[in-house]
Coordinates of C-alpha atoms and ligand atoms in Angstrom, one line a residue:
X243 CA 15.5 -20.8 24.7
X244 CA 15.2 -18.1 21.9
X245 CA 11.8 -15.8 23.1
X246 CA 8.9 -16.2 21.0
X247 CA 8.9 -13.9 18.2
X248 CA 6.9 -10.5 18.7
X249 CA 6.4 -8.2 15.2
X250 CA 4.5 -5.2 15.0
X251 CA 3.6 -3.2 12.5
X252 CA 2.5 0.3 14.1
X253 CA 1.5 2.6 11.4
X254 CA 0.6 6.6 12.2
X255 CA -2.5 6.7 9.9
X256 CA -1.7 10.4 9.0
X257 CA -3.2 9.4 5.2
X258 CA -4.1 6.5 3.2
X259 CA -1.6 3.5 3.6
X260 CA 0.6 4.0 0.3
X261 CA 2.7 1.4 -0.8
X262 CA 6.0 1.8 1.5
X263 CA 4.1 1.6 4.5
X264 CA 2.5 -1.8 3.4
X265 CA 5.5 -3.4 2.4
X266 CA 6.7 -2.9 6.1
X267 CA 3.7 -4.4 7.2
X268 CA 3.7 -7.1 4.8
X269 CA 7.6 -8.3 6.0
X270 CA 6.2 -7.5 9.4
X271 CA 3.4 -9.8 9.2
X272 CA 5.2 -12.1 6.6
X273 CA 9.0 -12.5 9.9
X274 CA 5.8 -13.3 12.3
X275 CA 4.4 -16.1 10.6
X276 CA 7.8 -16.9 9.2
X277 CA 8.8 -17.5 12.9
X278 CA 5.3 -18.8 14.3
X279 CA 5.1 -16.0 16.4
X280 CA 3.0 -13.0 17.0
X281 CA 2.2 -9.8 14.0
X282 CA 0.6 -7.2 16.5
X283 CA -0.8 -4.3 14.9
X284 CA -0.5 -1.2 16.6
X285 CA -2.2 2.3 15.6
X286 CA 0.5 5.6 17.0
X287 CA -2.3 8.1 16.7
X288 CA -0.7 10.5 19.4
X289 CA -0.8 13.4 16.7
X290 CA -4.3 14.3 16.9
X291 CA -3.9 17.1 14.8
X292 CA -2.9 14.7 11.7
X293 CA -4.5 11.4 12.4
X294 CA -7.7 10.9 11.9
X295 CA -11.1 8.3 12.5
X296 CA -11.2 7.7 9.1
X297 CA -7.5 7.2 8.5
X298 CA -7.4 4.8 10.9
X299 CA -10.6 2.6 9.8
X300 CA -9.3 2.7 6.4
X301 CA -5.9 1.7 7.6
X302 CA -7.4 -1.1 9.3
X303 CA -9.8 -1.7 6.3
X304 CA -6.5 -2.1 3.9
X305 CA -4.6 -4.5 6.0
X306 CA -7.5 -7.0 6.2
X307 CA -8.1 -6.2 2.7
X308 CA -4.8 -7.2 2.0
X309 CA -5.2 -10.5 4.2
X310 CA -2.2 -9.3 6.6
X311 CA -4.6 -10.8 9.5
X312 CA -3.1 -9.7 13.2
X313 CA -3.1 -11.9 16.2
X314 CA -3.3 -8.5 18.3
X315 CA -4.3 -5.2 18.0
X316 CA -7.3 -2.9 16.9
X317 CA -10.6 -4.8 17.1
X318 CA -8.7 -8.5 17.9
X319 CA -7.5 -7.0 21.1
X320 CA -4.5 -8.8 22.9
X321 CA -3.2 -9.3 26.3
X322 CA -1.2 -6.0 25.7
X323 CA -3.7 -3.5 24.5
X324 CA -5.6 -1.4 23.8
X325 CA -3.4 -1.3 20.7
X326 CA -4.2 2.6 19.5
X327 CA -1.7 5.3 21.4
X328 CA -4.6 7.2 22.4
X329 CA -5.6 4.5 25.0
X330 CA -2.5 4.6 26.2
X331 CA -1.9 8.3 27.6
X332 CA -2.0 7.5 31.1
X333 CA 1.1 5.0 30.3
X334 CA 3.2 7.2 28.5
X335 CA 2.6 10.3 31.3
X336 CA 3.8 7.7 33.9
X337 CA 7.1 7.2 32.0
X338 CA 7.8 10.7 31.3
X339 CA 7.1 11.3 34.9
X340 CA 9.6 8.6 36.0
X341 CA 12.0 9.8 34.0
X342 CA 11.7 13.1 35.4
X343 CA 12.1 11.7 38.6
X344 CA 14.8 9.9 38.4
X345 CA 16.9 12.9 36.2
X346 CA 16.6 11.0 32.7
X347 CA 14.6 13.9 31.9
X348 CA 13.9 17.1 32.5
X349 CA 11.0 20.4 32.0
X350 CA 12.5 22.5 29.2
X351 CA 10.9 25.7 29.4
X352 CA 12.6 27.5 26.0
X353 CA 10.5 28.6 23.5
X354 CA 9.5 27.9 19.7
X355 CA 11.0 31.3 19.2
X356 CA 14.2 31.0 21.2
X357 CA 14.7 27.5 19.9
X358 CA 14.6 28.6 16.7
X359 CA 16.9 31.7 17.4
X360 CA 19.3 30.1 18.7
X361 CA 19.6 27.3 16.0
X362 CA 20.1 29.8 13.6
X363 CA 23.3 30.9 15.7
X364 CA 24.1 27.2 15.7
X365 CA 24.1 27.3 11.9
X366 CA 26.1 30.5 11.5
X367 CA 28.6 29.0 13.4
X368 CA 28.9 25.4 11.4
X369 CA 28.0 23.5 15.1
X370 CA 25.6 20.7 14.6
X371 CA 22.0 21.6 14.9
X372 CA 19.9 20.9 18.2
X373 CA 18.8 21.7 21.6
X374 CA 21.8 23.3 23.6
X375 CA 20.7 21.9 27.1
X376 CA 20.2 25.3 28.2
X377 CA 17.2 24.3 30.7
X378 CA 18.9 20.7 31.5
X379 CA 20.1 21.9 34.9
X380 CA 17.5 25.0 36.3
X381 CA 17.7 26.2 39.4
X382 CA 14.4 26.4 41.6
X383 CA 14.4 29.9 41.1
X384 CA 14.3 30.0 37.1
X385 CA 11.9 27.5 37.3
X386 CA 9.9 29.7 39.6
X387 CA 10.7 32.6 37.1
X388 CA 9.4 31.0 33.8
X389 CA 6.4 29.7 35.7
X390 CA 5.6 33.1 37.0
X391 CA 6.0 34.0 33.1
X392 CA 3.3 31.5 32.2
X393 CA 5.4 29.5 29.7
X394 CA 4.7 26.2 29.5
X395 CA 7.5 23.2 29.4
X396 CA 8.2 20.3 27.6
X397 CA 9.6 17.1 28.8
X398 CA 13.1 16.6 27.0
X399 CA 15.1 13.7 27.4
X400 CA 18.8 13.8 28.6
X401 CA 21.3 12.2 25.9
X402 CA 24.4 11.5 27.6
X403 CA 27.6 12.4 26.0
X404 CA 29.1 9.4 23.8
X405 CA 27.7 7.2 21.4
X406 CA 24.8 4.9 20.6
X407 CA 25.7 1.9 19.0
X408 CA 23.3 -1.3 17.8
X409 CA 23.5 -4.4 15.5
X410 CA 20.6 -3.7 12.7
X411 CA 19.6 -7.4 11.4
X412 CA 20.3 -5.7 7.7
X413 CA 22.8 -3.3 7.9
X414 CA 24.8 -4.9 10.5
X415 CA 26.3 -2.6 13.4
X416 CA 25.1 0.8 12.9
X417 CA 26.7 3.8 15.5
X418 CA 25.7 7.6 16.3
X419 CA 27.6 10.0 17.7
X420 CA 25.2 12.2 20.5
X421 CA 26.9 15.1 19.3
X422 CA 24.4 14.3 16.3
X423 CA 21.7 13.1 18.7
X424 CA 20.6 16.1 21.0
X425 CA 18.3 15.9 24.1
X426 CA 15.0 15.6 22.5
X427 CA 11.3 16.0 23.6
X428 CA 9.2 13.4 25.2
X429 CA 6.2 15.1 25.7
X430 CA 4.2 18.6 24.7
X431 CA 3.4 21.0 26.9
X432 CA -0.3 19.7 27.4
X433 CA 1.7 16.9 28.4
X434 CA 0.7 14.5 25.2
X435 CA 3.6 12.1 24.0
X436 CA 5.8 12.4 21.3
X437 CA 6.4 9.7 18.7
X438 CA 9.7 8.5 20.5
X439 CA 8.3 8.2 24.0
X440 CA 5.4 6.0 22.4
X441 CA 6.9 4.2 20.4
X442 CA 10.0 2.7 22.6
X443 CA 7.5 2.3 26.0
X444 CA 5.1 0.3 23.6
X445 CA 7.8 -1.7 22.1
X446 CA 9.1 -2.7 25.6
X447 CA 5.6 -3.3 27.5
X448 CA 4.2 -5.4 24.3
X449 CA 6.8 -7.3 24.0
X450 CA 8.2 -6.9 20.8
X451 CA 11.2 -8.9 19.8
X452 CA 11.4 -7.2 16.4
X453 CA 11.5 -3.6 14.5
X454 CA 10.8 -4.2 10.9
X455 CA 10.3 -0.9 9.5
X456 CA 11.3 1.9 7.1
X457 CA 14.8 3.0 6.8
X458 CA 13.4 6.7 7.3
X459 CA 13.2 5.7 11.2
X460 CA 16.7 4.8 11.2
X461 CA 18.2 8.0 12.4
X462 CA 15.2 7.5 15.4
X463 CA 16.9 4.7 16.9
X464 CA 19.4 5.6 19.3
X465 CA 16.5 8.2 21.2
X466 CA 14.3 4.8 21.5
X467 CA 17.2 2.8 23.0
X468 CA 17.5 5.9 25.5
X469 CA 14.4 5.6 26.3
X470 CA 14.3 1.6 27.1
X471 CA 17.9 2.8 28.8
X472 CA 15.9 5.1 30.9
X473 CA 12.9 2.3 32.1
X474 CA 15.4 0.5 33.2
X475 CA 15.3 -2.0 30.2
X476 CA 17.9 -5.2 30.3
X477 CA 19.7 -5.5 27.0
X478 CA 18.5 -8.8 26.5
X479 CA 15.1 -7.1 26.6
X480 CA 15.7 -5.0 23.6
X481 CA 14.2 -5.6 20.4
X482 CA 16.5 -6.5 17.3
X483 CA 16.1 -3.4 15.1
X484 CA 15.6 -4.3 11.0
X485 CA 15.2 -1.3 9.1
X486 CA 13.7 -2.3 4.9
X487 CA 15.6 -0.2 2.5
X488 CA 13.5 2.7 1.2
X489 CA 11.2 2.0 -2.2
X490 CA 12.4 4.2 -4.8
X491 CA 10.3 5.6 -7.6
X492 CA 10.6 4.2 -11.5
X493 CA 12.8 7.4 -12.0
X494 CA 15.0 6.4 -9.2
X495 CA 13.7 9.5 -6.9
X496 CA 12.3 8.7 -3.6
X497 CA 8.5 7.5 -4.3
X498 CA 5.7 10.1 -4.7
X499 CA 2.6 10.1 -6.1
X500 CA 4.0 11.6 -9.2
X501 CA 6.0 8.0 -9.5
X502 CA 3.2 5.1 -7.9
X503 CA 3.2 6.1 -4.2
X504 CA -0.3 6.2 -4.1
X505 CA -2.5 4.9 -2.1
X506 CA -2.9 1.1 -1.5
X507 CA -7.1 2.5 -1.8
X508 CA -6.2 3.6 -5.0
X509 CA -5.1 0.0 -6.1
X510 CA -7.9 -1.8 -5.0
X511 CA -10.0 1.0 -6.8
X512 CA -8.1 0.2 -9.8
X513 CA -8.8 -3.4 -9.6
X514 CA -5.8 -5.2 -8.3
X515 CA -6.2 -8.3 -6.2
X516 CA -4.2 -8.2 -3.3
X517 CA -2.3 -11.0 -3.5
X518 CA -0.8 -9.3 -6.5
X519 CA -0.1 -6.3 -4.7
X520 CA 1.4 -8.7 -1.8
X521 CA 3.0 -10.8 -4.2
X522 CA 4.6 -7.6 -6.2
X523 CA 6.1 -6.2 -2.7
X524 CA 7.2 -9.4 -1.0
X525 CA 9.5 -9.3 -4.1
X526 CA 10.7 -5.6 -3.8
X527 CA 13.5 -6.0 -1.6
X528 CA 13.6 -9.2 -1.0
X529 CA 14.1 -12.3 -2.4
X530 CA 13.7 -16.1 -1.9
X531 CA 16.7 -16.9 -3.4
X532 CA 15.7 -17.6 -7.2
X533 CA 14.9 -15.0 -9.5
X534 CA 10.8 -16.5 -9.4
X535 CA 8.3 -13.5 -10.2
X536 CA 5.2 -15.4 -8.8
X537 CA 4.8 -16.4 -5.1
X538 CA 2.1 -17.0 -3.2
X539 CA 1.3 -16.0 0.4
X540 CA 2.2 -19.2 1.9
X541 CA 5.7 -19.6 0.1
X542 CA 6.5 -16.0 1.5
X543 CA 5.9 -17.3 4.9
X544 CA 7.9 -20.3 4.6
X545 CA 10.9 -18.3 3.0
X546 CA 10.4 -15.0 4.4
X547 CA 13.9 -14.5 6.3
X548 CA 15.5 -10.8 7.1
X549 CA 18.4 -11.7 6.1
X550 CA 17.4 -12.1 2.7
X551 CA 15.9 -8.8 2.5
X552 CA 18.7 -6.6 0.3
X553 CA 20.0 -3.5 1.4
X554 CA 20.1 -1.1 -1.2
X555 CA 16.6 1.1 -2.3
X556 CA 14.6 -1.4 -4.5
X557 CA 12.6 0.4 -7.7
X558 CA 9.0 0.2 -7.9
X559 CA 7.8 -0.8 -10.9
X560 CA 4.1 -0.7 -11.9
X561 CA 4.7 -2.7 -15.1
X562 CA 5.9 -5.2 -12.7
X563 CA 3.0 -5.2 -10.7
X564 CA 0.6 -4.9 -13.9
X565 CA 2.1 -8.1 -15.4
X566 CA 1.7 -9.8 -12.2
X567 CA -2.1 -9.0 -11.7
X568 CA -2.6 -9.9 -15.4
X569 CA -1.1 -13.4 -14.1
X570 CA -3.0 -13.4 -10.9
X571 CA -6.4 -13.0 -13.0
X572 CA -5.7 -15.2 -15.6
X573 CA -5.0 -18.2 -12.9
X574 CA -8.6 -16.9 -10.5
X575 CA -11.3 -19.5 -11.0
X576 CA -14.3 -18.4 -12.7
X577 CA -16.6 -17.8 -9.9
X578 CA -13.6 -16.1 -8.2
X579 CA -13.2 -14.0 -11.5
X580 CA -17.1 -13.4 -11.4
X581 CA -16.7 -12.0 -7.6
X582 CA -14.1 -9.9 -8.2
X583 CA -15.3 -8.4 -11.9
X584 CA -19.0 -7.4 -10.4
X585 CA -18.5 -4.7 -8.2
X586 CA -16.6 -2.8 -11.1
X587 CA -18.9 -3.5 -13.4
X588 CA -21.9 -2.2 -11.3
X589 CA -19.8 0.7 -9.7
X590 CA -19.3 1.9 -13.6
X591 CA -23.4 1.1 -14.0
X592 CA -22.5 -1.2 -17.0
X593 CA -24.9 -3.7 -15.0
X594 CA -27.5 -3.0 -12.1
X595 CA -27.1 -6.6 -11.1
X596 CA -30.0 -8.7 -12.1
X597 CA -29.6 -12.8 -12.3
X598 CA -29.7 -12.4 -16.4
X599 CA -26.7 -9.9 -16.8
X600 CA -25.0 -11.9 -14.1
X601 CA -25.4 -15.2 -15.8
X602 CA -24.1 -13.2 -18.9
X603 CA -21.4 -11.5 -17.2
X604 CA -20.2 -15.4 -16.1
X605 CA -20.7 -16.6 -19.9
X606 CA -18.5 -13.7 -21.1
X607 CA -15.5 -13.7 -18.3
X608 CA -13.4 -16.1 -20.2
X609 CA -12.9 -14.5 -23.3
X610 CA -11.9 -10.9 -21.2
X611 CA -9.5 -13.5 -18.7
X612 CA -6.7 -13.2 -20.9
X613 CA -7.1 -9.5 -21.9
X614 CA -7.3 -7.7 -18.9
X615 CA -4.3 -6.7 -16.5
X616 CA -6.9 -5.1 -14.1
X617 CA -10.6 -5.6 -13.1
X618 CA -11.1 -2.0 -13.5
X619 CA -10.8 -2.5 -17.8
X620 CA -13.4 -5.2 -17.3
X621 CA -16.7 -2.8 -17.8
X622 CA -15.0 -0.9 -21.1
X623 CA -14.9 -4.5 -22.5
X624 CA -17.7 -5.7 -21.4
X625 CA -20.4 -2.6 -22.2
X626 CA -21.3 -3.8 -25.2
X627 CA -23.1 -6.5 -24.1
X628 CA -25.4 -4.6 -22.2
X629 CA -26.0 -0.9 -23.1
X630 CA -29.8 -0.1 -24.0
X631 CA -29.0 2.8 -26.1
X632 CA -26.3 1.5 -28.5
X633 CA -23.8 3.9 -30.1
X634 CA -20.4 3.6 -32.0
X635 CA -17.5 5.5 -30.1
X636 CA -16.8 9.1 -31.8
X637 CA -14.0 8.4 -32.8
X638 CA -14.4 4.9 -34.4
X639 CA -16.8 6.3 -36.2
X640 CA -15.0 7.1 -39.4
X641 CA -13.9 3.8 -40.1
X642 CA -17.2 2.0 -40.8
X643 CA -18.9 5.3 -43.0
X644 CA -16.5 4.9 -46.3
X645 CA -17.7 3.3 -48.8
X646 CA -14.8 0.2 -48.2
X647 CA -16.3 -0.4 -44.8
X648 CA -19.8 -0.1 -46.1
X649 CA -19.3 -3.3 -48.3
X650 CA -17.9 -5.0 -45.8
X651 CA -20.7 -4.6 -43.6
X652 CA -23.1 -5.1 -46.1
X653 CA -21.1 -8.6 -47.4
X654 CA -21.4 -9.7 -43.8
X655 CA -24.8 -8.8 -42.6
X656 CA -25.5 -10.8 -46.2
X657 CA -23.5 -14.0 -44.8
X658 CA -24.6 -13.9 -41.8
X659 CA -28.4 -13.6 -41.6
X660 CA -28.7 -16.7 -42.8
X661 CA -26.9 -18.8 -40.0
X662 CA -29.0 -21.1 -38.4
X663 CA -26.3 -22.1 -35.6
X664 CA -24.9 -19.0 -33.9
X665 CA -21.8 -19.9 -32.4
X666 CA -18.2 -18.0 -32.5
X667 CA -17.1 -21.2 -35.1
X668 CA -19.9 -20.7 -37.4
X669 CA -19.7 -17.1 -37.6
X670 CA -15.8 -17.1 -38.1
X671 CA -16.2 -19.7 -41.2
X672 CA -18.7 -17.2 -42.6
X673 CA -17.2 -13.7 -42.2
X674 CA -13.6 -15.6 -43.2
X675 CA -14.9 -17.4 -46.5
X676 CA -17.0 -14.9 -47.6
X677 CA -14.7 -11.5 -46.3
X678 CA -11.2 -12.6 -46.5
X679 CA -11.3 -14.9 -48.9
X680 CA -13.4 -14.1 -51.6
X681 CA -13.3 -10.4 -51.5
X682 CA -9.3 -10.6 -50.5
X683 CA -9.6 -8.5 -47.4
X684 CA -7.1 -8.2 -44.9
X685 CA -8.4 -9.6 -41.8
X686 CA -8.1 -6.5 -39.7
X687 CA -9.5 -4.6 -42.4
X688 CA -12.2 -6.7 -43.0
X689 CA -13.0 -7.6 -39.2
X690 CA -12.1 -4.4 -37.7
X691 CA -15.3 -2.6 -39.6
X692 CA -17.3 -5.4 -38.0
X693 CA -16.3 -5.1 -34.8
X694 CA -16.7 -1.1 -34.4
X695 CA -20.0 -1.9 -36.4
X696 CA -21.2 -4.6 -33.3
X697 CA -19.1 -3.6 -29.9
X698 CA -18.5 0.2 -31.0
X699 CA -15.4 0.3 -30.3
X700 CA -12.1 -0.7 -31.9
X701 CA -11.1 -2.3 -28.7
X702 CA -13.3 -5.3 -27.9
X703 CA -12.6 -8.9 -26.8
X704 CA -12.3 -11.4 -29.3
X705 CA -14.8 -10.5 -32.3
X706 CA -16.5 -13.7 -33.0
X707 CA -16.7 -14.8 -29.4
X708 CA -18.2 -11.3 -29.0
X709 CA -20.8 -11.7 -31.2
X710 CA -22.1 -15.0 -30.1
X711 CA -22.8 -13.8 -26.6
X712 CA -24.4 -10.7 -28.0
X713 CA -26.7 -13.0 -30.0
X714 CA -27.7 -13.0 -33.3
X715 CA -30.6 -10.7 -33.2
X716 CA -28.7 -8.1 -32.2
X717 CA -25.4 -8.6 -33.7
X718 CA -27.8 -8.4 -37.3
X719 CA -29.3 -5.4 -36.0
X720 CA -25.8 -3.3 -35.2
X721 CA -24.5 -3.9 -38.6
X722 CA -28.2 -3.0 -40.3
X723 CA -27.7 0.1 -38.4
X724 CA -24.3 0.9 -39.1
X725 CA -24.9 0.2 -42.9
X726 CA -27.0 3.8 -42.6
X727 CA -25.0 6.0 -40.7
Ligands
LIG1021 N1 4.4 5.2 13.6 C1 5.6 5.4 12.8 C2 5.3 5.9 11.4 O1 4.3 5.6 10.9 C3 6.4 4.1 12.7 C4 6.7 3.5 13.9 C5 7.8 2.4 13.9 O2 7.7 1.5 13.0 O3 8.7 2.5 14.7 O4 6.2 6.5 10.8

């Protein structure tokens, strides 16, 4: 019987997520649920010196943000935690110990200085970069020697001579030569791990059936595999190794915040609902087999398979992603909308929150639905309902003072003072009859001065539908007062 299916996704929280790192975790959690097994969330914060608190709660933050919920890991727990590296010293010592032990590994006493020397030679002489082994096989009494020196040693990992070879589930059999894969270090002189010691002992004493993760760890491979060689690991044990092609910028160079790798904090910020985000990235590099541009979360964990996922770099595309949070929006139920919309509109202080400019808010949601691709455009739309101190945007202002703009102002204010029903309907019929109509306007002409005049800016949701929400009393008094500007 196949082994239940064990997927991590075990970040080093050395930033904000960005959008590469949550793609992995996406797939990761995406194969899990896929496979009804386990998604186990794992924080590798042995580099103190880059990974911080704050990383780390935001990295948590995002991935419930981002409904990626883990069955194990930080603040969940497990039956294999604690689930951040820096629990977990004592485990990896014991390993490197072993491995010391049992001449897997061994104290490499070189220094920074020498090690650097000496690959300098290597590159003068066109011989593949590296460690040389020179402390692989000391005697007592060079030990003794450097100790007396005071140096301090690393623990480096013996690579045997030959090859490492191993069946990635997306590129298929994968080999490297060791020439290419020098002995490499295990731990620091203060005896903290490295990334490859952590990484593999986790992998093997949680379980994990599966590696879904960046094609940048690629080349880390075979060192993991000679690690789970050294602990003694049966093949059958290892995990199957999956690595996502990388996510390319728009310009086809690898992503950077000059081309959308952001962060994922910077999204949300800019109002994009995750399942937007999700549904954006379950599609970039990946496919269900159709050419479909919306999916939901559940469909990506009933079609989610590895072997669907493509190998070559996929493009990111924030059109893409813009177009598909314009459809996410326009499909969220009002309240939903109304959730979502608030925070941005009192973060930008268009409201303070009261029950009045809420109910308001809710009344005019559906006529911004359509228009916006992002919450974050919400409050520029939506100011003009609310501002105490009304003004007309600099530069719209020269397009109600001409003389052209002035009579259509004055023609409407005329018309409209003397509605007695305010709705969108009967204050279309009157600015249409009476603007385009009889004085042979063209409607953008004719509406556009209205619109500065009333939302002060050129850009506004639909004009009539705007105006009814803003009332009569006040949609009169904008246009008196632009008629004397
Ligand atoms: N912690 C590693 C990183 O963030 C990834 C570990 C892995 O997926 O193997 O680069």
């Amino acid at each position: 019987m196949a082994k239940p299916v064990r997927v991590r996704f075990a970040p080093s929280p050395t930033g904000d997520l960005h959008v590469g790192n949550i793609r992995t975790a996406l797939f990761d959690w995406a194969y899990a649920r896929h496979t009804g097994g386990t998604f186990l969330f794992r924080i590798e914060d042995t580099d103190t010196t880059r990974v911080t608190d704050e990383y780390i709660s935001a990295a948590i933050d995002t991935l419930r943000w981002l409904g990626l919920q883990w069955d194990e890991g930080p603040e969940v727990g497990g039956e294999y935690g604690p689930y951040l590296q820096s629990q977990r010293l004592d485990i990896y010592t014991h390993w490197a110990q072993k491995f010391i032990e049992q001449k897997d590994a061994y104290h490499c006493y070189c220094t920074p200085a020498e090690l650097e020397e000496r690959r300098e030679a290597q590159r003068k002489a066109h011989v593949a970069p590296g460690y040389d082994g020179k402390c692989r096989d000391l005697t007592p009494e060079q030990v003794a020697a450097y100790k007396r020196q005071g140096r301090e040693a690393v623990i480096r990992m013996r690579m045997p001579d030959g090859s490492t070879t191993f069946v990635d589930a997306i590129r298929g059999e994968v080999s490297f030569e060791h020439t290419f894969v020098p002995d490499f270090v295990l731990a620091r002189g203060d005896g903290s791990p490295l990334y490859t010691l952590a990484v593999a002992v986790d992998d093997i004493l949680m379980k994990v059936t599966h590696v879904l993760r960046g094609e940048d760890l690629l080349s880390s491979t075979p060192r993991q595999i000679r690690v789970y060689q050294a602990m003694g690991v049966a093949l059958e044990d290892y995990p199957t190794f999956a690595h996502l092609p990388f996510v390319m910028g728009q310009d086809n160079a690898k992503l950077s915040k000059r081309n959308g790798e952001v962060s994922i904090a910077w999204y949300r910020e800019a109002g994009f609902l995750p399942e937007a985000i999700c549904n954006y990235l379950a599609l970039l590099g990946w496919s269900p087999g159709d050419d479909r541009e919306n999916i939901t979360m559940k469909e990506l964990t009933e079609l989610f398979t590895v072997e669907r996922v493509n190998s070559s770099p996929a493009r990111f595309d924030m059109k893409k992603l813009e177009a598909i949070n314009g459809d996410k929006i326009r499909a969220l139920p009002l309240d939903e909308f109304l959730t979502w919309a608030l925070p941005f509109l009192t973060r930008e202080k268009v409201i303070s929150g009261t029950p009045e400019e809420i109910a308001l808010v809710k009344s005019a949601l559906p006529i911004i639905q359509e228009r916006i691709t992002r919450f974050s455009e919400a409050p520029a739309m939506l100011k003009f309902l609310f501002v105490k101190n009304f003004t007309i945007e600099a530069d719209s202002l020269s397009k109600v003072t001409d003389s052209g703009s002035k009579d259509v102002l004055k023609r409407a204010l005329a018309e409209l003072t003397p509605l007695t029903a305010w709705t969108h309907e009967s204050i279309e019929g009157a600015l249409r009859s009476s603007l385009i109509e009889e004085m042979g306007l063209k409607p953008r002409i004719a509406f556009g001065s209205v619109r500065i005049a009333v939302t002060g800016s050129t850009i506004s949701p639909p004009l009539f539908e705007s105006m009814e929400l803003l009332g009569k009393n006040a949609s009169l008094e904008r246009i008196s007062a632009a008629l004397v500007l």
